[in-house]
Tab-separated table of C-alpha atoms in Angstrom:
chain	number	residue	atom	x	y	z
A	1	MET	CA	-0.078	-0.360	0.372
A	2	ARG	CA	3.200	2.478	0.738
A	3	ARG	CA	3.833	1.948	-2.780
A	4	VAL	CA	0.574	2.803	-3.882
A	5	ALA	CA	0.980	5.905	-2.297
A	6	GLU	CA	3.946	7.185	-3.787
A	7	ARG	CA	2.957	6.593	-6.876
A	8	LEU	CA	-0.476	8.535	-6.458
A	9	THR	CA	0.915	12.588	-6.910
A	10	SER	CA	3.856	13.891	-8.778
A	11	THR	CA	5.517	17.163	-8.314
A	12	ASN	CA	2.460	19.124	-9.447
A	13	ARG	CA	0.342	17.840	-6.307
A	14	MET	CA	-2.922	19.194	-8.078
A	15	THR	CA	-3.157	15.652	-10.175
A	16	PRO	CA	-1.932	12.894	-9.000
A	17	LEU	CA	0.001	10.054	-11.297
A	18	PRO	CA	-2.391	7.520	-13.880
A	19	LEU	CA	-2.714	4.057	-11.963
A	20	THR	CA	-2.735	0.796	-12.509
A	21	ASP	CA	-6.422	-1.142	-12.499
A	22	ASP	CA	-4.441	-3.123	-9.362
A	23	ASP	CA	-3.233	0.072	-8.041
A	24	ALA	CA	-6.121	1.371	-8.366
A	25	LEU	CA	-8.695	-1.461	-6.881
A	26	ALA	CA	-6.343	-1.566	-3.754
A	27	LEU	CA	-6.439	2.779	-3.092
A	28	LEU	CA	-10.514	1.637	-3.287
A	29	SER	CA	-10.123	-0.369	-0.800
A	30	ARG	CA	-8.112	2.019	1.317
A	31	HIS	CA	-11.182	4.601	0.273
A	32	GLN	CA	-12.899	2.352	1.773
A	33	GLN	CA	-11.290	1.689	4.974
A	34	ARG	CA	-11.260	5.699	5.805
A	35	ARG	CA	-15.587	5.638	5.376
A	36	HIS	CA	-15.239	2.782	8.378
A	37	GLN	CA	-13.124	4.869	10.836
A	38	ARG	CA	-15.777	7.928	10.065
A	39	VAL	CA	-13.661	9.890	7.777
A	40	PRO	CA	-15.713	11.714	4.705
A	41	THR	CA	-14.405	10.130	1.519
A	42	LEU	CA	-15.524	10.797	-2.260
A	43	SER	CA	-13.878	8.030	-4.866
A	44	VAL	CA	-13.809	10.472	-8.063
A	45	ILE	CA	-12.742	8.163	-11.126
A	46	SER	CA	-10.854	9.040	-14.139
A	47	GLY	CA	-10.427	7.426	-17.057
A	48	CYS	CA	-10.541	6.372	-20.577
A	49	GLY	CA	-13.705	4.855	-21.635
A	50	ASP	CA	-15.660	2.417	-20.427
A	51	GLN	CA	-11.733	1.851	-17.574
A	52	ALA	CA	-13.817	3.657	-14.537
A	53	GLU	CA	-16.941	1.264	-14.923
A	54	ARG	CA	-15.310	-1.660	-15.328
A	55	LEU	CA	-12.852	-0.811	-12.454
A	56	VAL	CA	-16.274	0.023	-10.273
A	57	GLY	CA	-17.271	-3.887	-11.494
A	58	ARG	CA	-14.202	-4.982	-9.701
A	59	TRP	CA	-14.620	-3.305	-6.094
A	60	VAL	CA	-18.697	-3.948	-6.206
A	61	ARG	CA	-16.745	-7.952	-6.819
A	62	SER	CA	-14.328	-7.651	-4.030
A	63	GLU	CA	-16.891	-5.898	-1.287
A	64	GLN	CA	-19.149	-8.217	-2.340
A	65	ARG	CA	-21.703	-5.371	-1.833
A	66	SER	CA	-24.696	-4.232	-3.812
A	67	ALA	CA	-24.315	-1.105	-6.171
A	68	TYR	CA	-26.750	1.256	-7.431
A	69	ARG	CA	-25.535	3.414	-10.682
A	70	LEU	CA	-28.188	6.356	-11.016
A	71	VAL	CA	-29.226	6.734	-14.085
A	72	ALA	CA	-28.506	10.297	-15.292
A	73	CYS	CA	-26.573	13.132	-13.590
A	74	GLU	CA	-28.277	16.522	-12.489
A	75	PRO	CA	-25.591	18.572	-10.297
A	76	ALA	CA	-28.558	20.337	-8.567
A	77	GLY	CA	-30.413	17.293	-7.789
A	78	THR	CA	-28.319	15.045	-7.111
A	79	LEU	CA	-28.417	14.816	-3.460
A	80	TRP	CA	-31.665	14.028	-4.038
A	81	LEU	CA	-31.423	11.039	-6.180
A	82	TRP	CA	-28.776	9.624	-3.463
A	83	PHE	CA	-31.391	9.440	-1.651
A	84	VAL	CA	-34.267	7.885	-3.846
A	85	ALA	CA	-31.345	5.696	-4.298
A	86	LEU	CA	-30.843	4.542	-0.997
A	87	VAL	CA	-34.031	3.965	-0.463
A	88	GLU	CA	-34.831	1.817	-3.847
A	89	SER	CA	-31.741	-0.475	-2.747
A	90	LEU	CA	-32.059	-0.887	0.834
A	91	PRO	CA	-35.066	-3.332	2.571
A	92	VAL	CA	-35.538	-0.498	4.577
A	93	VAL	CA	-38.978	-1.477	6.130
A	94	THR	CA	-37.362	-4.992	7.412
A	95	ALA	CA	-34.686	-2.540	8.943
A	96	ALA	CA	-37.660	-0.142	10.463
A	97	TRP	CA	-39.365	-3.366	11.906
A	98	ASP	CA	-36.272	-4.676	12.949
A	99	TRP	CA	-35.120	-0.934	14.600
A	100	LEU	CA	-38.630	-0.815	16.159
A	101	ALA	CA	-38.467	-4.134	17.933
A	102	ARG	CA	-35.223	-2.735	19.401
A	103	ARG	CA	-36.278	0.173	20.967
A	104	ALA	CA	-39.391	-2.191	22.327
A	105	ASP	CA	-37.270	-5.030	23.184
A	106	ASP	CA	-40.727	-7.042	21.374
A	107	ASP	CA	-40.548	-9.725	19.414
A	108	PRO	CA	-39.708	-8.416	15.456
A	109	ARG	CA	-42.103	-11.142	13.995
A	110	THR	CA	-45.103	-10.580	15.458
A	111	LEU	CA	-44.825	-6.888	16.167
A	112	PRO	CA	-45.518	-5.983	12.405
A	113	GLY	CA	-49.104	-7.802	12.874
A	114	ARG	CA	-50.275	-6.173	16.326
A	115	LEU	CA	-49.018	-3.224	15.120
A	116	ALA	CA	-51.264	-2.934	12.068
A	117	ALA	CA	-54.383	-4.061	14.006
A	118	ARG	CA	-54.382	-1.226	16.361
A	119	SER	CA	-56.640	1.995	15.339
A	120	PRO	CA	-54.296	4.534	14.092
A	121	GLU	CA	-54.757	6.352	17.456
A	122	GLU	CA	-53.358	3.746	19.151
A	123	ARG	CA	-50.623	2.791	16.808
A	124	ALA	CA	-49.525	6.930	17.088
A	125	MET	CA	-49.615	6.755	20.633
A	126	PHE	CA	-47.095	3.686	20.781
A	127	LEU	CA	-44.642	5.188	17.909
A	128	ASP	CA	-44.481	8.038	20.442
A	129	ARG	CA	-44.321	6.012	23.734
A	130	VAL	CA	-40.940	3.789	21.721
A	131	LEU	CA	-39.747	6.207	19.173
A	132	GLY	CA	-40.037	9.624	21.068
A	133	GLY	CA	-42.129	12.944	19.510
A	134	ARG	CA	-39.868	16.343	18.293
A	135	ASN	CA	-36.441	15.596	19.968
A	136	ALA	CA	-35.843	12.168	17.671
A	137	THR	CA	-33.645	11.342	16.436
A	138	PRO	CA	-33.183	10.992	12.502
A	139	ALA	CA	-33.599	6.822	12.119
A	140	ASP	CA	-35.942	6.903	14.874
A	141	LYS	CA	-38.468	10.084	12.286
A	142	MET	CA	-36.697	7.687	9.227
A	143	CYS	CA	-38.838	4.048	11.844
A	144	ARG	CA	-41.627	5.830	12.359
A	145	ALA	CA	-42.322	7.242	8.770
A	146	ILE	CA	-41.142	3.845	7.182
A	147	ILE	CA	-43.724	2.376	9.776
A	148	GLU	CA	-46.709	4.315	8.814
A	149	SER	CA	-46.499	3.528	5.670
A	150	ALA	CA	-46.815	0.057	5.750
A	151	CYS	CA	-49.417	0.413	7.812
A	152	GLN	CA	-50.890	2.474	5.470
A	153	VAL	CA	-50.456	0.646	1.838
A	154	GLY	CA	-53.820	1.162	0.351
A	155	GLN	CA	-54.496	3.842	1.645
A	156	THR	CA	-52.043	6.204	-0.413
A	157	THR	CA	-50.002	6.826	-2.751
A	158	GLU	CA	-47.695	8.970	-2.532
A	159	PRO	CA	-44.671	7.783	-2.113
A	160	LEU	CA	-41.936	5.659	0.280
A	161	GLU	CA	-38.698	8.865	-0.265
A	162	HIS	CA	-41.853	11.888	-0.211
A	163	ARG	CA	-43.066	10.246	3.381
A	164	LEU	CA	-39.561	10.028	4.839
A	165	HIS	CA	-38.585	13.715	3.370
A	166	GLN	CA	-41.158	15.058	5.117
A	167	ALA	CA	-40.566	13.033	8.345
A	168	CYS	CA	-36.994	15.218	8.759
A	169	GLY	CA	-38.609	18.412	7.810
A	170	GLY	CA	-37.565	18.172	4.019
A	171	ASP	CA	-33.863	17.931	5.387
A	172	ALA	CA	-32.594	15.325	2.824
A	173	LEU	CA	-29.228	15.376	3.880
A	174	LEU	CA	-30.861	14.520	7.676
A	175	ALA	CA	-32.992	12.053	5.672
A	176	VAL	CA	-29.965	10.186	4.673
A	177	SER	CA	-27.957	10.054	8.061
A	178	GLY	CA	-31.087	8.622	9.902
A	179	ILE	CA	-31.558	6.048	6.301
A	180	VAL	CA	-27.877	5.188	7.042
A	181	ALA	CA	-28.214	4.871	10.793
A	182	LEU	CA	-31.680	2.096	10.476
A	183	VAL	CA	-29.775	-0.046	8.369
A	184	GLY	CA	-26.122	-0.914	8.988
A	185	ASP	CA	-23.075	0.133	7.585
A	186	GLU	CA	-22.574	-3.238	6.216
A	187	ARG	CA	-25.982	-2.984	3.895
A	188	LEU	CA	-24.562	0.335	1.928
A	189	PRO	CA	-24.526	-0.284	-1.545
A	190	ILE	CA	-21.741	1.116	-3.656
A	191	LEU	CA	-23.750	4.897	-5.190
A	192	GLN	CA	-21.902	5.231	-8.749
A	193	THR	CA	-22.520	8.965	-10.071
A	194	PRO	CA	-21.847	9.149	-13.525
A	195	ALA	CA	-20.750	12.351	-14.020
A	196	ALA	CA	-18.134	12.184	-17.224
A	197	LEU	CA	-21.560	13.635	-19.042
A	198	LEU	CA	-20.896	16.491	-17.538
A	199	GLY	CA	-19.189	19.448	-17.904
A	200	SER	CA	-16.146	21.244	-15.905
A	201	ALA	CA	-19.043	23.997	-15.173
A	202	GLU	CA	-21.404	21.804	-13.449
A	203	LEU	CA	-18.846	20.190	-11.227
A	204	PRO	CA	-18.414	22.139	-8.417
A	205	THR	CA	-22.629	22.152	-7.144
A	206	LEU	CA	-22.265	18.827	-7.700
A	207	PHE	CA	-19.375	17.990	-5.708
A	208	THR	CA	-20.796	20.005	-3.129
A	209	GLN	CA	-23.559	18.330	-2.216
A	210	ALA	CA	-21.078	15.531	-2.517
A	211	LEU	CA	-18.992	16.920	0.257
A	212	SER	CA	-22.329	17.587	2.399
A	213	LEU	CA	-23.638	14.058	2.008
A	214	VAL	CA	-20.703	12.069	2.545
A	215	SER	CA	-19.796	14.913	5.446
A	216	ALA	CA	-23.695	13.692	6.791
A	217	ALA	CA	-22.849	9.698	6.555
A	218	PRO	CA	-19.373	9.635	6.769
A	219	ALA	CA	-19.879	5.673	6.062
A	220	LEU	CA	-21.896	5.340	2.770
A	221	PRO	CA	-19.961	4.628	-0.414
A	222	ILE	CA	-19.962	7.382	-3.485
A	223	VAL	CA	-17.937	7.056	-7.280
A	224	VAL	CA	-18.273	10.215	-8.705
A	225	LEU	CA	-16.935	8.398	-13.067
A	226	VAL	CA	-16.005	11.880	-14.461
A	227	GLY	CA	-13.661	12.732	-17.608
A	228	ALA	CA	-9.962	13.592	-17.626
A	229	GLU	CA	-10.627	17.172	-19.559
A	230	PRO	CA	-13.353	19.032	-17.420
A	231	ILE	CA	-12.074	17.126	-13.159
A	232	ALA	CA	-8.075	18.657	-14.993
A	233	GLU	CA	-9.985	22.401	-14.828
A	234	TYR	CA	-11.885	21.419	-11.340
A	235	LEU	CA	-8.463	21.308	-10.301
A	236	THR	CA	-7.043	24.063	-11.846
A	237	ALA	CA	-9.975	26.305	-11.762
A	238	THR	CA	-11.627	25.744	-8.630
A	239	PRO	CA	-10.175	28.061	-5.235
A	240	GLU	CA	-9.133	25.993	-2.538
A	241	CYS	CA	-11.906	24.868	-0.704
A	242	ARG	CA	-12.946	21.466	1.437
A	243	ALA	CA	-14.950	20.480	-1.475
A	244	LEU	CA	-11.322	19.965	-3.465
A	245	ALA	CA	-9.939	19.084	-1.338
A	246	LEU	CA	-12.231	15.881	-1.048
A	247	VAL	CA	-12.179	15.957	-4.535
A	248	ARG	CA	-8.446	16.048	-4.404
A	249	GLU	CA	-7.649	13.457	-2.114
A	250	GLY	CA	-10.682	11.076	-3.381
A	251	LEU	CA	-9.048	10.542	-7.129
A	252	ILE	CA	-8.151	8.191	-9.049
A	253	ARG	CA	-6.827	8.827	-12.894
A	254	LEU	CA	-6.057	5.331	-14.673
A	255	ARG	CA	-3.342	4.170	-16.823
A	256	GLN	CA	-4.518	4.590	-20.833
A	257	PRO	CA	-4.639	0.569	-21.685
A	258	ALA	CA	-1.861	-0.155	-23.699
A	259	ALA	CA	-2.760	-0.395	-27.476
A	260	PRO	CA	-4.571	-3.811	-28.952
A	261	ILE	CA	-2.869	-6.052	-31.078
A	262	VAL	CA	-3.932	-5.903	-34.077
A	263	VAL	CA	-5.094	-9.023	-35.925
A	264	LYS	CA	-5.576	-9.140	-39.395
A	265	ARG	CA	-8.815	-10.671	-40.753
A	266	PRO	CA	-9.025	-13.372	-42.233
A	267	LEU	CA	-6.166	-13.340	-44.252
A	268	ASP	CA	-3.711	-13.965	-41.076
A	269	ASP	CA	-6.375	-15.070	-38.534
A	270	ASP	CA	-4.357	-18.723	-37.009
A	271	ASP	CA	-1.171	-15.880	-36.695
A	272	ALA	CA	-3.192	-13.709	-34.791
A	273	ARG	CA	-5.130	-15.519	-32.514
A	274	SER	CA	-1.601	-17.555	-31.998
A	275	ALA	CA	-0.790	-13.614	-31.225
A	276	ALA	CA	-3.105	-13.741	-28.550
A	277	GLU	CA	-3.058	-17.634	-27.016
A	278	ARG	CA	0.641	-16.296	-25.967
A	279	TYR	CA	0.233	-12.989	-25.137
A	280	LEU	CA	-2.496	-14.610	-22.390
A	281	PHE	CA	-0.990	-16.905	-21.487
A	282	GLU	CA	2.015	-14.276	-20.780
A	283	ARG	CA	-0.905	-12.142	-18.621
A	284	LEU	CA	-1.342	-16.048	-16.871
A	285	GLN	CA	2.238	-16.376	-15.652
A	286	ALA	CA	2.870	-12.592	-14.231
A	287	HIS	CA	-0.071	-13.234	-12.269
A	288	PRO	CA	0.669	-14.059	-8.337
A	289	GLU	CA	-3.168	-16.788	-8.430
A	290	THR	CA	-2.596	-18.387	-12.138
A	291	ALA	CA	1.167	-17.988	-12.134
A	292	GLY	CA	2.537	-21.692	-12.904
A	293	LEU	CA	-1.086	-23.170	-13.801
A	294	PHE	CA	-1.409	-23.113	-17.168
A	295	GLU	CA	-0.242	-24.955	-20.100
A	296	LEU	CA	0.252	-23.237	-23.974
A	297	ASN	CA	-1.339	-25.449	-26.255
A	298	GLY	CA	-1.410	-28.375	-23.809
A	299	MET	CA	-2.025	-31.860	-25.576
A	300	LEU	CA	-5.220	-33.218	-23.392
A	301	ASP	CA	-6.040	-37.190	-23.730
A	302	LEU	CA	-9.025	-38.454	-23.082
A	303	GLY	CA	-8.908	-42.025	-23.262
A	304	GLY	CA	-10.766	-45.270	-24.534
A	305	GLY	CA	-9.780	-44.659	-27.496
A	306	ARG	CA	-10.233	-41.052	-28.577
A	307	ARG	CA	-8.017	-39.001	-30.016
A	308	ALA	CA	-6.417	-36.018	-28.514
A	309	LEU	CA	-7.329	-32.524	-27.589
A	310	GLU	CA	-5.113	-30.172	-28.175
A	311	VAL	CA	-6.482	-26.511	-25.632
A	312	ASP	CA	-5.528	-23.829	-26.118
A	313	LEU	CA	-5.129	-22.445	-22.529
A	314	LEU	CA	-4.998	-25.970	-20.311
A	315	ALA	CA	-4.941	-25.802	-16.374
A	316	ARG	CA	-5.170	-29.809	-15.684
A	317	GLY	CA	-5.349	-29.095	-12.074
A	318	ALA	CA	-7.900	-27.475	-11.871
A	319	ARG	CA	-9.613	-28.563	-14.753
A	320	VAL	CA	-9.671	-25.163	-16.571
A	321	ALA	CA	-9.542	-25.136	-20.177
A	322	VAL	CA	-9.377	-21.750	-22.095
A	323	GLU	CA	-10.692	-21.708	-25.772
A	324	ILE	CA	-9.080	-18.333	-28.232
A	325	ASP	CA	-11.346	-18.183	-31.000
A	326	GLY	CA	-10.767	-17.072	-33.780
A	327	TYR	CA	-12.572	-14.517	-37.069
A	328	TYR	CA	-12.853	-18.244	-39.343
A	329	HIS	CA	-14.489	-19.600	-36.127
A	330	PHE	CA	-17.780	-17.856	-37.374
A	331	THR	CA	-17.936	-18.071	-40.618
A	332	ASP	CA	-17.240	-21.947	-41.347
A	333	TRP	CA	-19.888	-24.033	-40.026
A	334	ASP	CA	-17.423	-27.197	-39.864
A	335	ALA	CA	-14.588	-24.998	-37.805
A	336	TYR	CA	-17.597	-24.288	-35.817
A	337	ARG	CA	-19.398	-27.511	-35.243
A	338	ARG	CA	-15.579	-29.299	-33.751
A	339	ASP	CA	-15.504	-25.693	-31.366
A	340	ARG	CA	-18.632	-27.267	-29.765
A	341	ASP	CA	-17.383	-30.761	-30.302
A	342	LYS	CA	-14.906	-30.103	-28.227
A	343	ASP	CA	-16.458	-28.184	-25.308
A	344	PHE	CA	-18.663	-31.385	-25.384
A	345	SER	CA	-15.342	-33.568	-24.659
A	346	LEU	CA	-13.936	-31.346	-22.613
A	347	GLN	CA	-17.141	-31.201	-20.234
A	348	LEU	CA	-17.309	-35.016	-20.345
A	349	ALA	CA	-13.740	-35.066	-18.824
A	350	GLY	CA	-14.894	-32.131	-15.879
A	351	TYR	CA	-13.147	-29.461	-17.366
A	352	LEU	CA	-14.830	-26.681	-16.788
A	353	VAL	CA	-14.547	-24.376	-20.433
A	354	VAL	CA	-13.743	-20.301	-20.672
A	355	ARG	CA	-13.970	-18.784	-24.026
A	356	CYS	CA	-13.236	-15.460	-25.395
A	357	LEU	CA	-12.264	-13.861	-28.572
A	358	ALA	CA	-8.771	-13.256	-29.051
A	359	ASP	CA	-9.702	-9.612	-30.748
A	360	ASP	CA	-10.804	-9.760	-26.585
A	361	VAL	CA	-7.726	-10.189	-25.346
A	362	ALA	CA	-6.258	-7.069	-25.140
A	363	GLY	CA	-9.004	-5.395	-24.878
A	364	ARG	CA	-11.079	-6.528	-22.719
A	365	LEU	CA	-8.291	-8.159	-20.775
A	366	GLU	CA	-9.728	-7.538	-17.477
A	367	ASP	CA	-12.292	-9.151	-17.634
A	368	ILE	CA	-10.938	-12.239	-19.267
A	369	LEU	CA	-9.034	-12.860	-16.302
A	370	GLU	CA	-11.519	-12.406	-13.731
A	371	THR	CA	-13.658	-14.751	-15.499
A	372	ILE	CA	-10.305	-16.881	-15.341
A	373	LEU	CA	-9.529	-16.456	-11.597
A	374	VAL	CA	-13.647	-17.324	-10.818
A	375	ALA	CA	-13.415	-20.782	-13.028
A	376	LEU	CA	-10.109	-21.619	-10.983
A	377	ARG	CA	-11.881	-21.465	-7.646
A	378	ARG	CA	-14.629	-23.130	-7.751
A	379	SER	CA	-11.266	-26.084	-6.799
A	380	PRO	CA	-9.459	-26.031	-3.660
A	381	PRO	CA	-5.960	-24.310	-3.410
A	382	ASP	CA	-4.210	-27.455	-2.739
A	383	THR	CA	-5.762	-29.220	-6.315
A	384	ARG	CA	-4.914	-26.138	-8.584
A	385	ARG	CA	-1.633	-27.779	-9.877
């Protein structure tokens, strides 16, 4: 982690150095540690194409959390969009009943039915006694609004998020802090905000709202995806302020991927596929989880008088076969049939077959490596070699 930190900044402290995906993933994990320590943290990722989204996908899987991607980004209204995302993505009703049962020292399995059977006046008196009145905490206010809404199913069409917003006097930050306290840190989703569509003029408003949100709820993971040019202009044009400091601390610039392998089709397809095989094999050899596991063009004797099969990348111990398809695989019916027969024979022999395109070996290498790792992890470590 120290080496990652050393690579973060250049002589111009306003702009961090670009990171590889692995270093960026380690830094995102460090951001999460800061959130656990209640340090307001905003993750801001700048990359090319879908680099940032693919990195967030890896991080979501490593954290084993759910994720919620905002479908739009409106700087002046993003705080409200974040709040609605929380309400929609979390089991707030279940969390509210659990919260109420703990506060009342009651049985959460029978409390909902008994409370729903009471009259509105009796229910209000009970909630006043358990959750308090005007001096209730934000979590108690959220709990009460959710319980009242649950007990009035079919009697109102008002969206739940509006009722929760009103319960906190129209203060979205207070409502967010109440929801976070109600459900607990471990259930919080990673909120992905596609600010890459915004211009530099719109970023100050967005980041100011983000500062307010993570200050009110430090445990909440917020990830903003932003274009390289807008974020560079924001960093240089914005006067020193808390929002700028927050963005600077959380900014992750991704290193541009290496130029893809040039594949000549259809004249040189076999050579291109072989190059892709060698390139993927070298990457697997360099990866700590796959080093030494695969054979390049390994021969597999299936026995029973059947002919041996040549597998592009073969992990015998883990029983994983990786096949790389070139252009001709989809232009020749006989080649397609042979591939399907080969897959069936490998599956009968207990091998999990992973197929990928030669073009994708360079262009989508991280996705391919992740798929191979998932295939390998299905078997115990001591049987892979």
